[in-house]
């Protein structure tokens, strides 16, 4: 595993930052999980580090993972579903996409996306429900949906559902009461689940990924993380934190030439969840073209397209980035343990669900299949986008979150006989994520994009000065949540409104765009962005 700084200013800042950390004995202390690194209150039991020290324990899972995978293969269970939230589904997606093995990831409450998964034959399906705290509304809902799915097919849920959760969690009690298979795994430091833990690896092993190979690569990198020199986690974290201290606090992630698929999406969640609670953090941006305005740090995976180059196999990338995120947080005088208050989001969503009707409010205006909510003066969508971009202050950014089906674009109609380029163009112009690129062309401020609730209230709250654009959508076909007085569609909208309310409470300008017809609405948004 190797990290190299290719830009002189970054190299100088990284060397200075690393020198200060080495003088304080940080590398070894961080690798050992010394809680005193994070302040006096951490000595009372606050989590200590990045979670890298959890990776060796993952090798102990291999016999159990082999047993589960062998039994699934013998039963012909080829459709593997991972229902979870946070970094573990994102990590599992990177692993399985890189190994080119199929895995259905449901870290969403979108009815359309869930219905697509439910359309697969139950006789070939096995589900992993992964939730460390065991209190997530989305995993509770998905577990209930899949219990009914199997029961209606005449299959005992206990034969097809594996629950991975923390010891003593509400989910453990619920799963054992229902006779489901349970695998217990303690969360990592700061409540963060390490990428190479049971929350990720159970589903990956069932899907056929090379889990043992990943852990071997991680095992070769871990001893380096206690060293004062030749420590890739220290080198990378010093580059991230040193650049941020010097004003380059926007991180552009580049992996176009890498054989690893989708790693920046996981890195975004990691970095966004590790810094920014004390008014100073790193804003990760995925999907932006690398450029330099003096505010960006470009980090490239296995290529020379950035200021920093990171080389190494996927299994090593995970613990090195986790360690680097903790190093950057130390330099910024932040703590990874001060993660966004997910309990706050849970409670706010639950409070909304308890109301007879969700308080959606009245639209400021309607433009075709799009309703616009918020304190805006514009009268049409092109004017709105221009107004929103003008609102972003110097030092601020625009954060777009879409609470929609992130795979819906692949259902978009394409011309008969279309070649690959035409297919790609058709998918892009039906994908809400394309809005980020279109608006980024019209501003010199960073623009981020994430799917809700995958974003988990992280990226959009890093810096003061953030402006928020939230996209919700009407539900054509909903999914009942057994045993709950709401549907997935109602839960999805409640989560979105809770996130919007949290942004407004923190004083951030926020606008909600509601597409009354999802396909037509997304196309209308993209067309309007081109006119803005």
PDB file of N, CA and C in Angstrom, residues 107-109 268 272 283 385 388 397-406 431-436 439 447-462 466-473 492-493 495-500 503 509-515 522 525:
ATOM      1  N   UNK A 107     -30.333  -0.033   1.037  1.00  0.00           N
ATOM      2  CA  UNK A 107     -30.138   0.921   2.131  1.00  0.00           C
ATOM      3  C   UNK A 107     -31.075   2.091   1.865  1.00  0.00           C
ATOM      4  N   UNK A 108     -32.316   1.749   1.592  1.00  0.00           N
ATOM      5  CA  UNK A 108     -33.301   2.718   1.148  1.00  0.00           C
ATOM      6  C   UNK A 108     -34.675   2.308   1.647  1.00  0.00           C
ATOM      7  N   UNK A 109     -35.579   3.275   1.670  1.00  0.00           N
ATOM      8  CA  UNK A 109     -36.984   2.973   1.930  1.00  0.00           C
ATOM      9  C   UNK A 109     -37.821   3.276   0.700  1.00  0.00           C
ATOM     10  N   UNK A 268     -16.507   8.903   0.589  1.00  0.00           N
ATOM     11  CA  UNK A 268     -17.303  10.098   0.867  1.00  0.00           C
ATOM     12  C   UNK A 268     -18.036   9.958   2.197  1.00  0.00           C
ATOM     13  N   UNK A 272     -17.018  12.276   5.379  1.00  0.00           N
ATOM     14  CA  UNK A 272     -18.088  13.177   5.803  1.00  0.00           C
ATOM     15  C   UNK A 272     -18.560  12.850   7.205  1.00  0.00           C
ATOM     16  N   UNK A 283     -14.886  18.481   2.971  1.00  0.00           N
ATOM     17  CA  UNK A 283     -16.066  18.232   2.153  1.00  0.00           C
ATOM     18  C   UNK A 283     -15.687  17.328   0.984  1.00  0.00           C
ATOM     19  N   UNK A 385     -33.087  27.407  -9.998  1.00  0.00           N
ATOM     20  CA  UNK A 385     -31.707  26.932  -9.938  1.00  0.00           C
ATOM     21  C   UNK A 385     -30.729  28.102  -9.939  1.00  0.00           C
ATOM     22  N   UNK A 388     -30.869  29.519  -6.391  1.00  0.00           N
ATOM     23  CA  UNK A 388     -30.194  28.661  -5.414  1.00  0.00           C
ATOM     24  C   UNK A 388     -28.683  28.781  -5.540  1.00  0.00           C
ATOM     25  N   UNK A 397     -21.283  25.562  -0.061  1.00  0.00           N
ATOM     26  CA  UNK A 397     -21.468  24.561  -1.098  1.00  0.00           C
ATOM     27  C   UNK A 397     -22.950  24.267  -1.243  1.00  0.00           C
ATOM     28  N   UNK A 398     -23.296  23.604  -2.339  1.00  0.00           N
ATOM     29  CA  UNK A 398     -24.658  23.154  -2.583  1.00  0.00           C
ATOM     30  C   UNK A 398     -24.698  21.649  -2.388  1.00  0.00           C
ATOM     31  N   UNK A 399     -25.603  21.187  -1.531  1.00  0.00           N
ATOM     32  CA  UNK A 399     -25.749  19.755  -1.262  1.00  0.00           C
ATOM     33  C   UNK A 399     -27.106  19.292  -1.780  1.00  0.00           C
ATOM     34  N   UNK A 400     -27.087  18.361  -2.739  1.00  0.00           N
ATOM     35  CA  UNK A 400     -28.316  17.823  -3.320  1.00  0.00           C
ATOM     36  C   UNK A 400     -28.530  16.416  -2.767  1.00  0.00           C
ATOM     37  N   UNK A 401     -29.710  16.166  -2.255  1.00  0.00           N
ATOM     38  CA  UNK A 401     -30.075  14.825  -1.803  1.00  0.00           C
ATOM     39  C   UNK A 401     -31.362  14.414  -2.500  1.00  0.00           C
ATOM     40  N   UNK A 402     -31.352  13.245  -3.104  1.00  0.00           N
ATOM     41  CA  UNK A 402     -32.529  12.734  -3.804  1.00  0.00           C
ATOM     42  C   UNK A 402     -33.085  11.533  -3.059  1.00  0.00           C
ATOM     43  N   UNK A 403     -34.294  11.665  -2.546  1.00  0.00           N
ATOM     44  CA  UNK A 403     -34.969  10.559  -1.877  1.00  0.00           C
ATOM     45  C   UNK A 403     -35.846   9.859  -2.911  1.00  0.00           C
ATOM     46  N   UNK A 404     -35.192   9.133  -3.800  1.00  0.00           N
ATOM     47  CA  UNK A 404     -35.829   8.482  -4.938  1.00  0.00           C
ATOM     48  C   UNK A 404     -35.207   7.103  -5.129  1.00  0.00           C
ATOM     49  N   UNK A 405     -35.651   6.406  -6.153  1.00  0.00           N
ATOM     50  CA  UNK A 405     -35.099   5.119  -6.544  1.00  0.00           C
ATOM     51  C   UNK A 405     -33.810   5.374  -7.317  1.00  0.00           C
ATOM     52  N   UNK A 406     -32.668   5.013  -6.754  1.00  0.00           N
ATOM     53  CA  UNK A 406     -31.396   5.343  -7.400  1.00  0.00           C
ATOM     54  C   UNK A 406     -31.093   4.457  -8.610  1.00  0.00           C
ATOM     55  N   UNK A 431     -31.309  10.113 -14.882  1.00  0.00           N
ATOM     56  CA  UNK A 431     -30.754   9.885 -13.549  1.00  0.00           C
ATOM     57  C   UNK A 431     -30.685  11.201 -12.785  1.00  0.00           C
ATOM     58  N   UNK A 432     -31.324  11.255 -11.626  1.00  0.00           N
ATOM     59  CA  UNK A 432     -31.318  12.481 -10.830  1.00  0.00           C
ATOM     60  C   UNK A 432     -29.901  12.909 -10.458  1.00  0.00           C
ATOM     61  N   UNK A 433     -28.973  11.959 -10.377  1.00  0.00           N
ATOM     62  CA  UNK A 433     -27.592  12.309 -10.027  1.00  0.00           C
ATOM     63  C   UNK A 433     -26.944  13.215 -11.056  1.00  0.00           C
ATOM     64  N   UNK A 434     -27.454  13.208 -12.287  1.00  0.00           N
ATOM     65  CA  UNK A 434     -26.915  14.083 -13.332  1.00  0.00           C
ATOM     66  C   UNK A 434     -27.111  15.552 -12.981  1.00  0.00           C
ATOM     67  N   UNK A 435     -28.057  15.832 -12.098  1.00  0.00           N
ATOM     68  CA  UNK A 435     -28.302  17.224 -11.702  1.00  0.00           C
ATOM     69  C   UNK A 435     -27.062  17.848 -11.079  1.00  0.00           C
ATOM     70  N   UNK A 436     -26.270  17.058 -10.353  1.00  0.00           N
ATOM     71  CA  UNK A 436     -25.047  17.590  -9.745  1.00  0.00           C
ATOM     72  C   UNK A 436     -24.117  18.161 -10.800  1.00  0.00           C
ATOM     73  N   UNK A 439     -25.532  21.426 -12.528  1.00  0.00           N
ATOM     74  CA  UNK A 439     -25.460  22.639 -11.707  1.00  0.00           C
ATOM     75  C   UNK A 439     -24.018  23.020 -11.398  1.00  0.00           C
ATOM     76  N   UNK A 447     -20.427  21.262  -5.467  1.00  0.00           N
ATOM     77  CA  UNK A 447     -21.785  20.708  -5.486  1.00  0.00           C
ATOM     78  C   UNK A 447     -21.683  19.222  -5.190  1.00  0.00           C
ATOM     79  N   UNK A 448     -22.393  18.756  -4.172  1.00  0.00           N
ATOM     80  CA  UNK A 448     -22.391  17.341  -3.817  1.00  0.00           C
ATOM     81  C   UNK A 448     -23.748  16.737  -4.134  1.00  0.00           C
ATOM     82  N   UNK A 449     -23.768  15.415  -4.269  1.00  0.00           N
ATOM     83  CA  UNK A 449     -25.023  14.706  -4.519  1.00  0.00           C
ATOM     84  C   UNK A 449     -25.015  13.417  -3.716  1.00  0.00           C
ATOM     85  N   UNK A 450     -26.170  13.082  -3.143  1.00  0.00           N
ATOM     86  CA  UNK A 450     -26.300  11.816  -2.430  1.00  0.00           C
ATOM     87  C   UNK A 450     -27.731  11.324  -2.478  1.00  0.00           C
ATOM     88  N   UNK A 451     -27.888  10.003  -2.290  1.00  0.00           N
ATOM     89  CA  UNK A 451     -29.215   9.400  -2.245  1.00  0.00           C
ATOM     90  C   UNK A 451     -29.654   9.255  -0.795  1.00  0.00           C
ATOM     91  N   UNK A 452     -30.880   9.664  -0.513  1.00  0.00           N
ATOM     92  CA  UNK A 452     -31.399   9.501   0.836  1.00  0.00           C
ATOM     93  C   UNK A 452     -32.148   8.185   0.953  1.00  0.00           C
ATOM     94  N   UNK A 453     -32.078   7.510   2.126  1.00  0.00           N
ATOM     95  CA  UNK A 453     -31.352   7.933   3.325  1.00  0.00           C
ATOM     96  C   UNK A 453     -29.900   7.467   3.380  1.00  0.00           C
ATOM     97  N   UNK A 454     -29.355   6.981   2.239  1.00  0.00           N
ATOM     98  CA  UNK A 454     -27.960   6.518   2.249  1.00  0.00           C
ATOM     99  C   UNK A 454     -27.029   7.588   2.783  1.00  0.00           C
ATOM    100  N   UNK A 455     -27.299   8.837   2.480  1.00  0.00           N
ATOM    101  CA  UNK A 455     -26.399   9.916   2.892  1.00  0.00           C
ATOM    102  C   UNK A 455     -26.309  10.024   4.412  1.00  0.00           C
ATOM    103  N   UNK A 456     -27.355   9.614   5.118  1.00  0.00           N
ATOM    104  CA  UNK A 456     -27.338   9.547   6.579  1.00  0.00           C
ATOM    105  C   UNK A 456     -26.932  10.855   7.242  1.00  0.00           C
ATOM    106  N   UNK A 457     -27.393  11.960   6.690  1.00  0.00           N
ATOM    107  CA  UNK A 457     -27.241  13.253   7.371  1.00  0.00           C
ATOM    108  C   UNK A 457     -25.788  13.621   7.632  1.00  0.00           C
ATOM    109  N   UNK A 458     -24.905  13.309   6.688  1.00  0.00           N
ATOM    110  CA  UNK A 458     -23.488  13.608   6.916  1.00  0.00           C
ATOM    111  C   UNK A 458     -22.974  14.696   5.999  1.00  0.00           C
ATOM    112  N   UNK A 459     -22.824  14.386   4.713  1.00  0.00           N
ATOM    113  CA  UNK A 459     -22.112  15.280   3.810  1.00  0.00           C
ATOM    114  C   UNK A 459     -22.666  16.695   3.818  1.00  0.00           C
ATOM    115  N   UNK A 460     -23.984  16.840   3.793  1.00  0.00           N
ATOM    116  CA  UNK A 460     -24.575  18.157   3.680  1.00  0.00           C
ATOM    117  C   UNK A 460     -24.430  19.034   4.895  1.00  0.00           C
ATOM    118  N   UNK A 461     -23.880  18.511   5.991  1.00  0.00           N
ATOM    119  CA  UNK A 461     -23.792  19.323   7.200  1.00  0.00           C
ATOM    120  C   UNK A 461     -22.360  19.650   7.600  1.00  0.00           C
ATOM    121  N   UNK A 462     -21.437  19.458   6.690  1.00  0.00           N
ATOM    122  CA  UNK A 462     -20.038  19.616   7.082  1.00  0.00           C
ATOM    123  C   UNK A 462     -19.660  21.052   7.380  1.00  0.00           C
ATOM    124  N   UNK A 466     -23.697  25.842   3.877  1.00  0.00           N
ATOM    125  CA  UNK A 466     -24.285  24.888   2.960  1.00  0.00           C
ATOM    126  C   UNK A 466     -25.702  25.284   2.570  1.00  0.00           C
ATOM    127  N   UNK A 467     -26.047  25.088   1.306  1.00  0.00           N
ATOM    128  CA  UNK A 467     -27.401  25.285   0.807  1.00  0.00           C
ATOM    129  C   UNK A 467     -27.916  23.918   0.380  1.00  0.00           C
ATOM    130  N   UNK A 468     -29.158  23.607   0.724  1.00  0.00           N
ATOM    131  CA  UNK A 468     -29.667  22.253   0.573  1.00  0.00           C
ATOM    132  C   UNK A 468     -30.799  22.178  -0.437  1.00  0.00           C
ATOM    133  N   UNK A 469     -30.685  21.227  -1.333  1.00  0.00           N
ATOM    134  CA  UNK A 469     -31.703  20.962  -2.339  1.00  0.00           C
ATOM    135  C   UNK A 469     -32.128  19.512  -2.152  1.00  0.00           C
ATOM    136  N   UNK A 470     -33.381  19.309  -1.756  1.00  0.00           N
ATOM    137  CA  UNK A 470     -33.896  17.982  -1.455  1.00  0.00           C
ATOM    138  C   UNK A 470     -34.942  17.608  -2.501  1.00  0.00           C
ATOM    139  N   UNK A 471     -34.809  16.425  -3.081  1.00  0.00           N
ATOM    140  CA  UNK A 471     -35.744  15.953  -4.106  1.00  0.00           C
ATOM    141  C   UNK A 471     -36.538  14.783  -3.544  1.00  0.00           C
ATOM    142  N   UNK A 472     -37.856  14.900  -3.564  1.00  0.00           N
ATOM    143  CA  UNK A 472     -38.735  13.806  -3.176  1.00  0.00           C
ATOM    144  C   UNK A 472     -39.643  13.480  -4.351  1.00  0.00           C
ATOM    145  N   UNK A 473     -40.386  12.373  -4.245  1.00  0.00           N
ATOM    146  CA  UNK A 473     -41.216  11.982  -5.371  1.00  0.00           C
ATOM    147  C   UNK A 473     -42.500  11.300  -4.962  1.00  0.00           C
ATOM    148  N   UNK A 492     -40.421   7.007   3.739  1.00  0.00           N
ATOM    149  CA  UNK A 492     -39.424   7.715   2.922  1.00  0.00           C
ATOM    150  C   UNK A 492     -39.645   9.225   2.967  1.00  0.00           C
ATOM    151  N   UNK A 493     -40.893   9.651   2.826  1.00  0.00           N
ATOM    152  CA  UNK A 493     -41.177  11.090   2.855  1.00  0.00           C
ATOM    153  C   UNK A 493     -40.928  11.667   4.243  1.00  0.00           C
ATOM    154  N   UNK A 495     -38.721  10.624   6.424  1.00  0.00           N
ATOM    155  CA  UNK A 495     -37.267  10.760   6.574  1.00  0.00           C
ATOM    156  C   UNK A 495     -36.766  12.004   5.858  1.00  0.00           C
ATOM    157  N   UNK A 496     -37.292  12.243   4.667  1.00  0.00           N
ATOM    158  CA  UNK A 496     -36.859  13.418   3.894  1.00  0.00           C
ATOM    159  C   UNK A 496     -37.254  14.706   4.603  1.00  0.00           C
ATOM    160  N   UNK A 497     -38.489  14.777   5.107  1.00  0.00           N
ATOM    161  CA  UNK A 497     -38.949  15.987   5.796  1.00  0.00           C
ATOM    162  C   UNK A 497     -38.177  16.201   7.100  1.00  0.00           C
ATOM    163  N   UNK A 498     -37.826  15.119   7.781  1.00  0.00           N
ATOM    164  CA  UNK A 498     -37.028  15.250   9.006  1.00  0.00           C
ATOM    165  C   UNK A 498     -35.645  15.803   8.689  1.00  0.00           C
ATOM    166  N   UNK A 499     -35.049  15.330   7.600  1.00  0.00           N
ATOM    167  CA  UNK A 499     -33.732  15.826   7.183  1.00  0.00           C
ATOM    168  C   UNK A 499     -33.814  17.297   6.805  1.00  0.00           C
ATOM    169  N   UNK A 500     -34.880  17.663   6.086  1.00  0.00           N
ATOM    170  CA  UNK A 500     -35.085  19.056   5.694  1.00  0.00           C
ATOM    171  C   UNK A 500     -35.240  19.935   6.929  1.00  0.00           C
ATOM    172  N   UNK A 503     -31.915  20.612   8.654  1.00  0.00           N
ATOM    173  CA  UNK A 503     -31.119  21.627   7.959  1.00  0.00           C
ATOM    174  C   UNK A 503     -31.630  23.022   8.268  1.00  0.00           C
ATOM    175  N   UNK A 509     -30.186  27.437   4.318  1.00  0.00           N
ATOM    176  CA  UNK A 509     -31.240  27.569   3.304  1.00  0.00           C
ATOM    177  C   UNK A 509     -31.553  26.200   2.707  1.00  0.00           C
ATOM    178  N   UNK A 510     -32.845  25.907   2.553  1.00  0.00           N
ATOM    179  CA  UNK A 510     -33.232  24.595   2.053  1.00  0.00           C
ATOM    180  C   UNK A 510     -34.457  24.716   1.155  1.00  0.00           C
ATOM    181  N   UNK A 511     -34.443  23.981   0.061  1.00  0.00           N
ATOM    182  CA  UNK A 511     -35.546  23.953  -0.895  1.00  0.00           C
ATOM    183  C   UNK A 511     -35.866  22.489  -1.184  1.00  0.00           C
ATOM    184  N   UNK A 512     -37.169  22.178  -1.234  1.00  0.00           N
ATOM    185  CA  UNK A 512     -37.581  20.818  -1.598  1.00  0.00           C
ATOM    186  C   UNK A 512     -38.259  20.825  -2.963  1.00  0.00           C
ATOM    187  N   UNK A 513     -37.819  19.923  -3.816  1.00  0.00           N
ATOM    188  CA  UNK A 513     -38.415  19.734  -5.134  1.00  0.00           C
ATOM    189  C   UNK A 513     -39.150  18.395  -5.115  1.00  0.00           C
ATOM    190  N   UNK A 514     -40.467  18.429  -5.325  1.00  0.00           N
ATOM    191  CA  UNK A 514     -41.262  17.204  -5.282  1.00  0.00           C
ATOM    192  C   UNK A 514     -41.756  16.882  -6.680  1.00  0.00           C
ATOM    193  N   UNK A 515     -41.330  15.731  -7.214  1.00  0.00           N
ATOM    194  CA  UNK A 515     -41.732  15.345  -8.563  1.00  0.00           C
ATOM    195  C   UNK A 515     -43.024  14.530  -8.466  1.00  0.00           C
ATOM    196  N   UNK A 522     -37.997  14.042 -13.096  1.00  0.00           N
ATOM    197  CA  UNK A 522     -36.532  14.070 -13.162  1.00  0.00           C
ATOM    198  C   UNK A 522     -36.075  14.631 -14.502  1.00  0.00           C
ATOM    199  N   UNK A 525     -36.494  18.350 -14.401  1.00  0.00           N
ATOM    200  CA  UNK A 525     -35.457  18.994 -13.581  1.00  0.00           C
ATOM    201  C   UNK A 525     -34.154  19.131 -14.370  1.00  0.00           C
TER     202      UNK A 525
END
